[in-house]
Coordinates of C-alpha atoms and ligand atoms in Angstrom, one line a residue:
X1 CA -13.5 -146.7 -51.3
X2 CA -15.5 -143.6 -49.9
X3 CA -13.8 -140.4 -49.3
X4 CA -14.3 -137.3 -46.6
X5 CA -12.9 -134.1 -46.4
X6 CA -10.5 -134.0 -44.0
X7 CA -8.9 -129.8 -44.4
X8 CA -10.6 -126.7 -45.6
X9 CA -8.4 -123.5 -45.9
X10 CA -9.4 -120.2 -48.0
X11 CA -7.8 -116.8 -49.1
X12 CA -8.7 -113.2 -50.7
X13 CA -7.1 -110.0 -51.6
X14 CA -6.3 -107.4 -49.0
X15 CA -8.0 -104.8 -50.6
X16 CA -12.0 -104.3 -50.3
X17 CA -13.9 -102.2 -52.4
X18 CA -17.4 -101.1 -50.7
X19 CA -20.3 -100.9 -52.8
X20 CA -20.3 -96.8 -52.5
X21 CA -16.5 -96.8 -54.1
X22 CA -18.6 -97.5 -57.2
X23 CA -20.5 -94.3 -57.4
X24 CA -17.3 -92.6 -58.0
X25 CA -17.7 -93.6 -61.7
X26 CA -20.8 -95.4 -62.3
X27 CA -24.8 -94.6 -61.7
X28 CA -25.4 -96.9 -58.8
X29 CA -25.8 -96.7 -55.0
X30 CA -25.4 -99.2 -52.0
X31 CA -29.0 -99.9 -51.7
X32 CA -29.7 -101.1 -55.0
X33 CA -26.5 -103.2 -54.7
X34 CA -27.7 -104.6 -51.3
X35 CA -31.5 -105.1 -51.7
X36 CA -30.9 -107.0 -55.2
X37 CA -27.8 -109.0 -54.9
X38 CA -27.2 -109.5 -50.8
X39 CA -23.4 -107.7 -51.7
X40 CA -21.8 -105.2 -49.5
X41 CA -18.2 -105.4 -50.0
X42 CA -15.6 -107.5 -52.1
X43 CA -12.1 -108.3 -52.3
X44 CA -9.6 -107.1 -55.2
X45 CA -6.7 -108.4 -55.5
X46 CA -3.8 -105.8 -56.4
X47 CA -0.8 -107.9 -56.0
X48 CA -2.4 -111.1 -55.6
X49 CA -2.9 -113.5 -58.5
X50 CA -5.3 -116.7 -58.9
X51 CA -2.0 -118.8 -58.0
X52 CA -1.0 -116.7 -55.2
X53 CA -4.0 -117.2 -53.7
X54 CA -4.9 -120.7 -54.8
X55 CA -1.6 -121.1 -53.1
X56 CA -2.3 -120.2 -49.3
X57 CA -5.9 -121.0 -49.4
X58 CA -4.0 -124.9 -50.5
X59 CA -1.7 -124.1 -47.5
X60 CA -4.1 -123.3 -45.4
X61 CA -6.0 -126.4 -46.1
X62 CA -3.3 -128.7 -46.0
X63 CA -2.3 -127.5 -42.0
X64 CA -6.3 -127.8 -41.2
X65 CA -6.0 -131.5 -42.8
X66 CA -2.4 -132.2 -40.6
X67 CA -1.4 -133.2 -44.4
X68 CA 2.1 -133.2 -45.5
X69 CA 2.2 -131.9 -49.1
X70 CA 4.2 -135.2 -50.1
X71 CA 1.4 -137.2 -49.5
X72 CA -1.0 -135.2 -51.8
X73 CA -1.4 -137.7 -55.0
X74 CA -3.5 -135.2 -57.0
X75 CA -4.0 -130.9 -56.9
X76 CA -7.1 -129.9 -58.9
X77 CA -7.3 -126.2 -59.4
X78 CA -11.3 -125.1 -60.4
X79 CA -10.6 -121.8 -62.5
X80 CA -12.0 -119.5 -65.3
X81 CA -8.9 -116.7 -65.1
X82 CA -5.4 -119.1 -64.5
X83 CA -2.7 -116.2 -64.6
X84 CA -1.4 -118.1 -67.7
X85 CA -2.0 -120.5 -70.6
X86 CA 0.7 -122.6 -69.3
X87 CA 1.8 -124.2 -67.0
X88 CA -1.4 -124.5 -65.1
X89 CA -2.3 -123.0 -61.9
X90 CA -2.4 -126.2 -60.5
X91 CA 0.9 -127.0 -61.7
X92 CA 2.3 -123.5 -59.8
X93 CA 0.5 -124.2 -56.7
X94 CA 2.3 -127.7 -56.8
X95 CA 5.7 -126.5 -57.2
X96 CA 4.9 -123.8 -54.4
X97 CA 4.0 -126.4 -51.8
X98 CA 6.7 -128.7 -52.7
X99 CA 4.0 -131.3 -53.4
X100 CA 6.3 -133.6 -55.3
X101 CA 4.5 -136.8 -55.5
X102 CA 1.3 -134.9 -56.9
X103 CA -0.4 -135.3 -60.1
X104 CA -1.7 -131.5 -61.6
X105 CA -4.0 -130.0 -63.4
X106 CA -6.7 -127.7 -64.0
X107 CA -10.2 -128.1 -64.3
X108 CA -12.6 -124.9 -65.9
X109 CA -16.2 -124.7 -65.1
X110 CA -16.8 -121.3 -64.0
X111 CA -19.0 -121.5 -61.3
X112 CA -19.9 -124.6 -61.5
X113 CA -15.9 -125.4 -61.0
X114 CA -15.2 -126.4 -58.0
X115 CA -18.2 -129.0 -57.5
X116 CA -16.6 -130.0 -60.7
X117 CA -13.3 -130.6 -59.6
X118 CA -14.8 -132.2 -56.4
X119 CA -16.5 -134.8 -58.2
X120 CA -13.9 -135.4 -60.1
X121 CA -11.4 -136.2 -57.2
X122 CA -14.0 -138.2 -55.4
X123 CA -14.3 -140.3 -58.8
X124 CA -10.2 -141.2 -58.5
X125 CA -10.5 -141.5 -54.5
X126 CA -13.3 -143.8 -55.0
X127 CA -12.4 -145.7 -58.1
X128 CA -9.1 -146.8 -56.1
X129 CA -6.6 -144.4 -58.4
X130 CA -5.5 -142.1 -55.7
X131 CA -5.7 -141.7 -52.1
X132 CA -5.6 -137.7 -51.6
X133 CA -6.7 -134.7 -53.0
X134 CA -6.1 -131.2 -52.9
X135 CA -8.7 -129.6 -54.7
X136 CA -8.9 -126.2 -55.1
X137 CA -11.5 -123.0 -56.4
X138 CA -9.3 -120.0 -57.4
X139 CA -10.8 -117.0 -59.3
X140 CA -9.7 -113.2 -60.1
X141 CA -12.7 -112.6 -62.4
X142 CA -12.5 -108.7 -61.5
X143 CA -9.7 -108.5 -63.9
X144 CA -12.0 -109.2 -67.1
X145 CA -14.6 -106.7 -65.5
X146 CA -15.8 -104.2 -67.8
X147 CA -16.0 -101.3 -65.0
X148 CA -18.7 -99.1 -66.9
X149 CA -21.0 -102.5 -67.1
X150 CA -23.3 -101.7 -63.8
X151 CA -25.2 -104.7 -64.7
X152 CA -22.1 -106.8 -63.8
X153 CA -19.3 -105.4 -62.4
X154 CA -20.6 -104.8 -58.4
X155 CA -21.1 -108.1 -58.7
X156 CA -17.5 -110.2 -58.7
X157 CA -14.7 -110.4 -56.3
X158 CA -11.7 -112.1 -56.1
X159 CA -10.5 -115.1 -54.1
X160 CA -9.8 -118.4 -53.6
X161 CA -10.9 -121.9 -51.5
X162 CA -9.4 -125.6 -50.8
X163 CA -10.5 -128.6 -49.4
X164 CA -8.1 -132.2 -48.7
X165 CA -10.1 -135.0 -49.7
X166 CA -8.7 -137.8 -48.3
X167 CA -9.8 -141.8 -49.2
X168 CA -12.5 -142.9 -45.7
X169 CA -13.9 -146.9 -44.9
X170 CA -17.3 -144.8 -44.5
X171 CA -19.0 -141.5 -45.3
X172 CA -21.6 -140.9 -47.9
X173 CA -21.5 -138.8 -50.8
X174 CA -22.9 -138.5 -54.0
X175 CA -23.0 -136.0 -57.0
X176 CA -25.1 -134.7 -60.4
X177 CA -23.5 -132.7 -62.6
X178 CA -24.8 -131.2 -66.0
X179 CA -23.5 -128.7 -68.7
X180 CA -25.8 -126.9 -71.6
X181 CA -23.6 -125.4 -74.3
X182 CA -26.4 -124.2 -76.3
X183 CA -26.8 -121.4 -73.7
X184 CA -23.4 -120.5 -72.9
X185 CA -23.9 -117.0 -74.4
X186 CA -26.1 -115.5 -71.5
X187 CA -22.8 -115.6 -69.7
X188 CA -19.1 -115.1 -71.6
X189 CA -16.0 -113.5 -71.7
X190 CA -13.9 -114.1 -75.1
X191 CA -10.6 -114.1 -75.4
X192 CA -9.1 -111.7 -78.2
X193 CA -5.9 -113.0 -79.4
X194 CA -3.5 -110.5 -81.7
X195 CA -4.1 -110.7 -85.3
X196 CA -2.0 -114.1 -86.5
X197 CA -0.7 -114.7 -89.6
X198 CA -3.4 -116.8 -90.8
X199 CA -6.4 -115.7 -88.7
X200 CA -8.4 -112.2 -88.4
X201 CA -8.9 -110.8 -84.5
X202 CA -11.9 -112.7 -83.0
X203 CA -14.4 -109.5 -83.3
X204 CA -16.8 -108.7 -79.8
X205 CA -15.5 -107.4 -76.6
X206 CA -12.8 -109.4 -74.2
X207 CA -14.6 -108.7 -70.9
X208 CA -17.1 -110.9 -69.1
X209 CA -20.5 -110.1 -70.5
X210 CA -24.0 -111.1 -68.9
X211 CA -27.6 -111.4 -69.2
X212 CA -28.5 -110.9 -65.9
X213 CA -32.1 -111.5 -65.9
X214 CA -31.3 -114.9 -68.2
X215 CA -29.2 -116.3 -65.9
X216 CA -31.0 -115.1 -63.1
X217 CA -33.8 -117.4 -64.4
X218 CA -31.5 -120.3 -65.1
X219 CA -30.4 -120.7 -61.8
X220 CA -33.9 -120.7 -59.7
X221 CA -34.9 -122.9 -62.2
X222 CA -32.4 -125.3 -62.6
X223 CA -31.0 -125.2 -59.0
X224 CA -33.6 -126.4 -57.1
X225 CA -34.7 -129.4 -59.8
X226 CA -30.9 -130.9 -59.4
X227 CA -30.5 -130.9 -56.0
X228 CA -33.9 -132.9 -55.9
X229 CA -32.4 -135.2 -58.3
X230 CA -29.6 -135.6 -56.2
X231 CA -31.8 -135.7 -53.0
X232 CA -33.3 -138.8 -55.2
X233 CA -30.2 -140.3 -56.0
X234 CA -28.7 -140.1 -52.5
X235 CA -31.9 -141.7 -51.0
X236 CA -32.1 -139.0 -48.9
X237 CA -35.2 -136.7 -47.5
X238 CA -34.6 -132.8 -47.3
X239 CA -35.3 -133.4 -43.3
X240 CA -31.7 -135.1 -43.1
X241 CA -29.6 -131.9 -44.9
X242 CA -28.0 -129.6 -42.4
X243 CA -27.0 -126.9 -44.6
X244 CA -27.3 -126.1 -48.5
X245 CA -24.1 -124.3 -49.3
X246 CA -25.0 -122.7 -52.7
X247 CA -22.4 -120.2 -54.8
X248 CA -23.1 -117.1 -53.4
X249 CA -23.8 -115.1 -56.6
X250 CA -26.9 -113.4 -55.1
X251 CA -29.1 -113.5 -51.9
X252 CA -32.2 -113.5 -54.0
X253 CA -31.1 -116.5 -56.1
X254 CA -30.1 -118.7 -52.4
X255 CA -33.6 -117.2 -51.1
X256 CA -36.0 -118.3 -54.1
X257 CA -34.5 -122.1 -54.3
X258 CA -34.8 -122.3 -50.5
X259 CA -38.7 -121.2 -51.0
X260 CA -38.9 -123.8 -54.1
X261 CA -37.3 -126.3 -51.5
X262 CA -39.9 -125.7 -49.1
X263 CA -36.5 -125.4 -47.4
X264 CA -35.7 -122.9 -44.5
X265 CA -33.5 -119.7 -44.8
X266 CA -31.3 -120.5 -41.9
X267 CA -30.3 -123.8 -43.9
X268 CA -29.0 -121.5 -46.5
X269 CA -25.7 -119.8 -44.8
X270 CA -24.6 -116.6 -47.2
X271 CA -21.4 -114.4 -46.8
X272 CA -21.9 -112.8 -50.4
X273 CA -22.0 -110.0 -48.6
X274 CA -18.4 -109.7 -48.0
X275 CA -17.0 -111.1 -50.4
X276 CA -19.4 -110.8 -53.7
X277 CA -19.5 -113.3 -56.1
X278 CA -16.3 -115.4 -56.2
X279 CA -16.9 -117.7 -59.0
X280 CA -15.1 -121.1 -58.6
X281 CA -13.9 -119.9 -54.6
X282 CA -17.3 -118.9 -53.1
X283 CA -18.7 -122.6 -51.8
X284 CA -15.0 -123.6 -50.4
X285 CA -14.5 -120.0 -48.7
X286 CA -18.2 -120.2 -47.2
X287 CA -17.2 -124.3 -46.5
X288 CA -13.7 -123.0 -44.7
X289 CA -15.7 -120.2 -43.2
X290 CA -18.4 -122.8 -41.6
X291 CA -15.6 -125.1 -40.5
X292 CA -13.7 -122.4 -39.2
X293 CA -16.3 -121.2 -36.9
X294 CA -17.2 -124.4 -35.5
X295 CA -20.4 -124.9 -37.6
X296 CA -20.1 -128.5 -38.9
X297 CA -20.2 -131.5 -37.0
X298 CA -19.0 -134.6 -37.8
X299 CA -22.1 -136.5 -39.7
X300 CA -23.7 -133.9 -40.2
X301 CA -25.1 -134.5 -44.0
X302 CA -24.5 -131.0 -46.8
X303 CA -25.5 -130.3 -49.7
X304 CA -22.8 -127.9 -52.1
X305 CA -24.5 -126.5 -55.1
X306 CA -22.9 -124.6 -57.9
X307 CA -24.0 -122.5 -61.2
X308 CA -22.8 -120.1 -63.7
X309 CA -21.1 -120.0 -67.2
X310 CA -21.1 -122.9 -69.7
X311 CA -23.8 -123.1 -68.9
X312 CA -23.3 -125.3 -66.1
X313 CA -24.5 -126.6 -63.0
X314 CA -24.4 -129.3 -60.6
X315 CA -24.2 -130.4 -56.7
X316 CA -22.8 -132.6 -54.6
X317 CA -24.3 -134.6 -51.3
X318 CA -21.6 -134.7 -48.9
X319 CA -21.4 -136.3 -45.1
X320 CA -18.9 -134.0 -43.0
Ligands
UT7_1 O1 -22.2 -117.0 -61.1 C1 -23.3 -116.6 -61.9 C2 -23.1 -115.2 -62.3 N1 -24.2 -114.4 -62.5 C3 -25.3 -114.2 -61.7 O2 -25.5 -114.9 -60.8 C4 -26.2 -113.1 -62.0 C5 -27.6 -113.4 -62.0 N2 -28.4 -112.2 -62.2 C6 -28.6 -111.3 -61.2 O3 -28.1 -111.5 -60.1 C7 -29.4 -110.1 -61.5 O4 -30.1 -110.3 -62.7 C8 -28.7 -108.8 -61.4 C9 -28.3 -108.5 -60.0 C10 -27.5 -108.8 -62.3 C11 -29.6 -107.6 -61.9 O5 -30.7 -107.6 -61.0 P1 -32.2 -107.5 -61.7 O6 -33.1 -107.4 -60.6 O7 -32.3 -108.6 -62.7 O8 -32.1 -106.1 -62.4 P2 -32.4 -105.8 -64.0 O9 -31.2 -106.3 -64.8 O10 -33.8 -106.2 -64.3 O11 -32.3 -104.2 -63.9 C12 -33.3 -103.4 -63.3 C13 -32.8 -102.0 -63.4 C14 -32.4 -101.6 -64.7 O12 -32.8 -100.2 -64.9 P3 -34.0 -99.8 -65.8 O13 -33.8 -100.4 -67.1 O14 -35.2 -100.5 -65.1 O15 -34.1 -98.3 -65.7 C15 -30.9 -101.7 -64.7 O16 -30.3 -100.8 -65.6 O17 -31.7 -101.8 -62.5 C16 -30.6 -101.2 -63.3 N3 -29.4 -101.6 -62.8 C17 -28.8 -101.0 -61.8 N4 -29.1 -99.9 -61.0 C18 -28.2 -99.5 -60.1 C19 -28.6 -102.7 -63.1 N5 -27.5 -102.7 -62.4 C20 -27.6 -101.7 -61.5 C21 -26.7 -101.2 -60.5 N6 -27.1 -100.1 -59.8 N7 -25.5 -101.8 -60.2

């Protein structure tokens, strides 16, 4: 069994924070922000949480699909900051929909997470196990910001992005996915738990903390080799992709593996610069945002790519 996507919905926080707000407390200014990261503005949620807004991007997706929530068989939830240990995000985004006859659970990959959780539903769609899926990228990454980091913190906003994947006769897609541990400390964010009464606090900080430049590198280097080995894998010559929808962690990144491509800008759409770097959301808010505007046809042949802590990285050949 093949599978398409058949809904996209997406949702972020009311309030946006310009990139001059931060020279109120740190040394930076709009240009630098702009000319080396493609961001203008992002979205902070306030009373928002990941499952709030995992919640009506899922909504949202599920009236674009003409889906009833009973007939969703499993919710995926991509996410790096759930609102809680337990239950999962996914499990709170099930009981908000009503989606009763729904397997849950969460899936954590950073970036990377949502292609991740894609995959992963197309594995159960296609292996026969389940019919739909509601899969969903969901991050608030600006609460484990440490504000006097300039390196790091114009770079994240908050927000949240769904697609229904529903089982198809026909349609084409295919995936590569890889992971390298050994790196994972160019990007991290630890969690410090209270002392126990066996165990010493973890010592370090318990905000997200990055290498820029290192995983700057990591990602035009790996990006463009794995979509060529998916190109490979799919049979499929660059001539035949529509669109590359990256995560949008920086303009510069989406430029240099559109010039490694030999690929053109234009197949490269960005909105990074509203939104900032949304972790697990940012490829299904710029998907919704395509589909939403009319910019996808049916047949037409994408390419999702994702990146980011682990470290990990993958993408995904889809036919719209
Ligand atoms: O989902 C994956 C998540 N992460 C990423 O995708 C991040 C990947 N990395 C990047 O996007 C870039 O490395 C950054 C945007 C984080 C930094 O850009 P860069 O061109 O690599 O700058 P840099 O780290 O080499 O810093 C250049 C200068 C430094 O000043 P000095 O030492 O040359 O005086 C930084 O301190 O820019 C300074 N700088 C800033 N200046 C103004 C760093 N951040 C800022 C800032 N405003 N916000």
């Amino acid at each position: 069994m093949k599978a398409k996507i058949v809904g996209t919905g997406s949702a972020v926080p009311k309030y946006c924070m310009k990139n001059n707000d931060f020279t109120k407390f740190i040394d930076t200014n709009d240009q630098w922000i702009v000319t080396r990261t493609g961001i203008r503005e992002r979205r902070i949620s306030r009373e928002e949480t990941t499952s709030t807004l995992a919640f009506e991007a899922a909504k949202k997706a599920l009236e674009s699909a003409k889906c009833k929530a009973e007939e969703i068989d499993l919710i995926l939830v991509a996410t790096c900051s759930p609102d809680d240990f337990f239950p999962s995000t996914a499990c709170q985004v099930q009981a908000e929909l009503g989606a009763k006859n729904a397997v849950a659970f969460d899936l954590s990959a950073a970036c990377a997470g949502f292609l991740f959780a894609l995959n992963t539903a197309y594995a159960y769609i296609n292996s026969g196990v389940y019919r739909k899926a509601l899969i969903i990228g969901a991050d608030n990454m600006t609460r484990f910001l440490n504000w006097n980091d300039r390196g790091s913190c114009v770079l994240f906003g908050d927000g949240a992005g769904a697609v229904v994947l529903e089982a198809s006769e026909t349609g084409i897609f295919h995936f590569v996915q890889h992971a390298d541990g050994g790196q994972g400390r160019v990007l991290k964010c630890f969690v410090k738990y209270e002392d126990s009464i066996l165990k010493k606090q973890k010592e370090g900080n318990s905000y997200l903390e990055m290498e820029g430049q290192e995983v700057f590198k990591f990602a035009v280097k790996t990006v463009p080799i794995c979509i060529e080995e998916l190109l490979k894998k799919a049979g499929m010559q660059k001539e035949e992709i529509k669109y590359y929808l990256l995560h949008q962690a920086n303009s510069r990144i989406l430029l240099s593996v559109a010039k490694k491509l030999k690929e053109k800008e234009e197949k490269f759409p960005m909105n990074m610069e509203k939104y900032g770097n949304t972790s697990a959301a940012s490829i299904p808010i710029l998907l919704d945002e395509m589909n939403q505007e009319g910019k996808l046809r049916k047949g037409d042949i994408l390419v999702l790519a994702g990146f980011g802590a682990g470290l990990t990285w993958g993408s995904t050949l889809l036919e719209w």
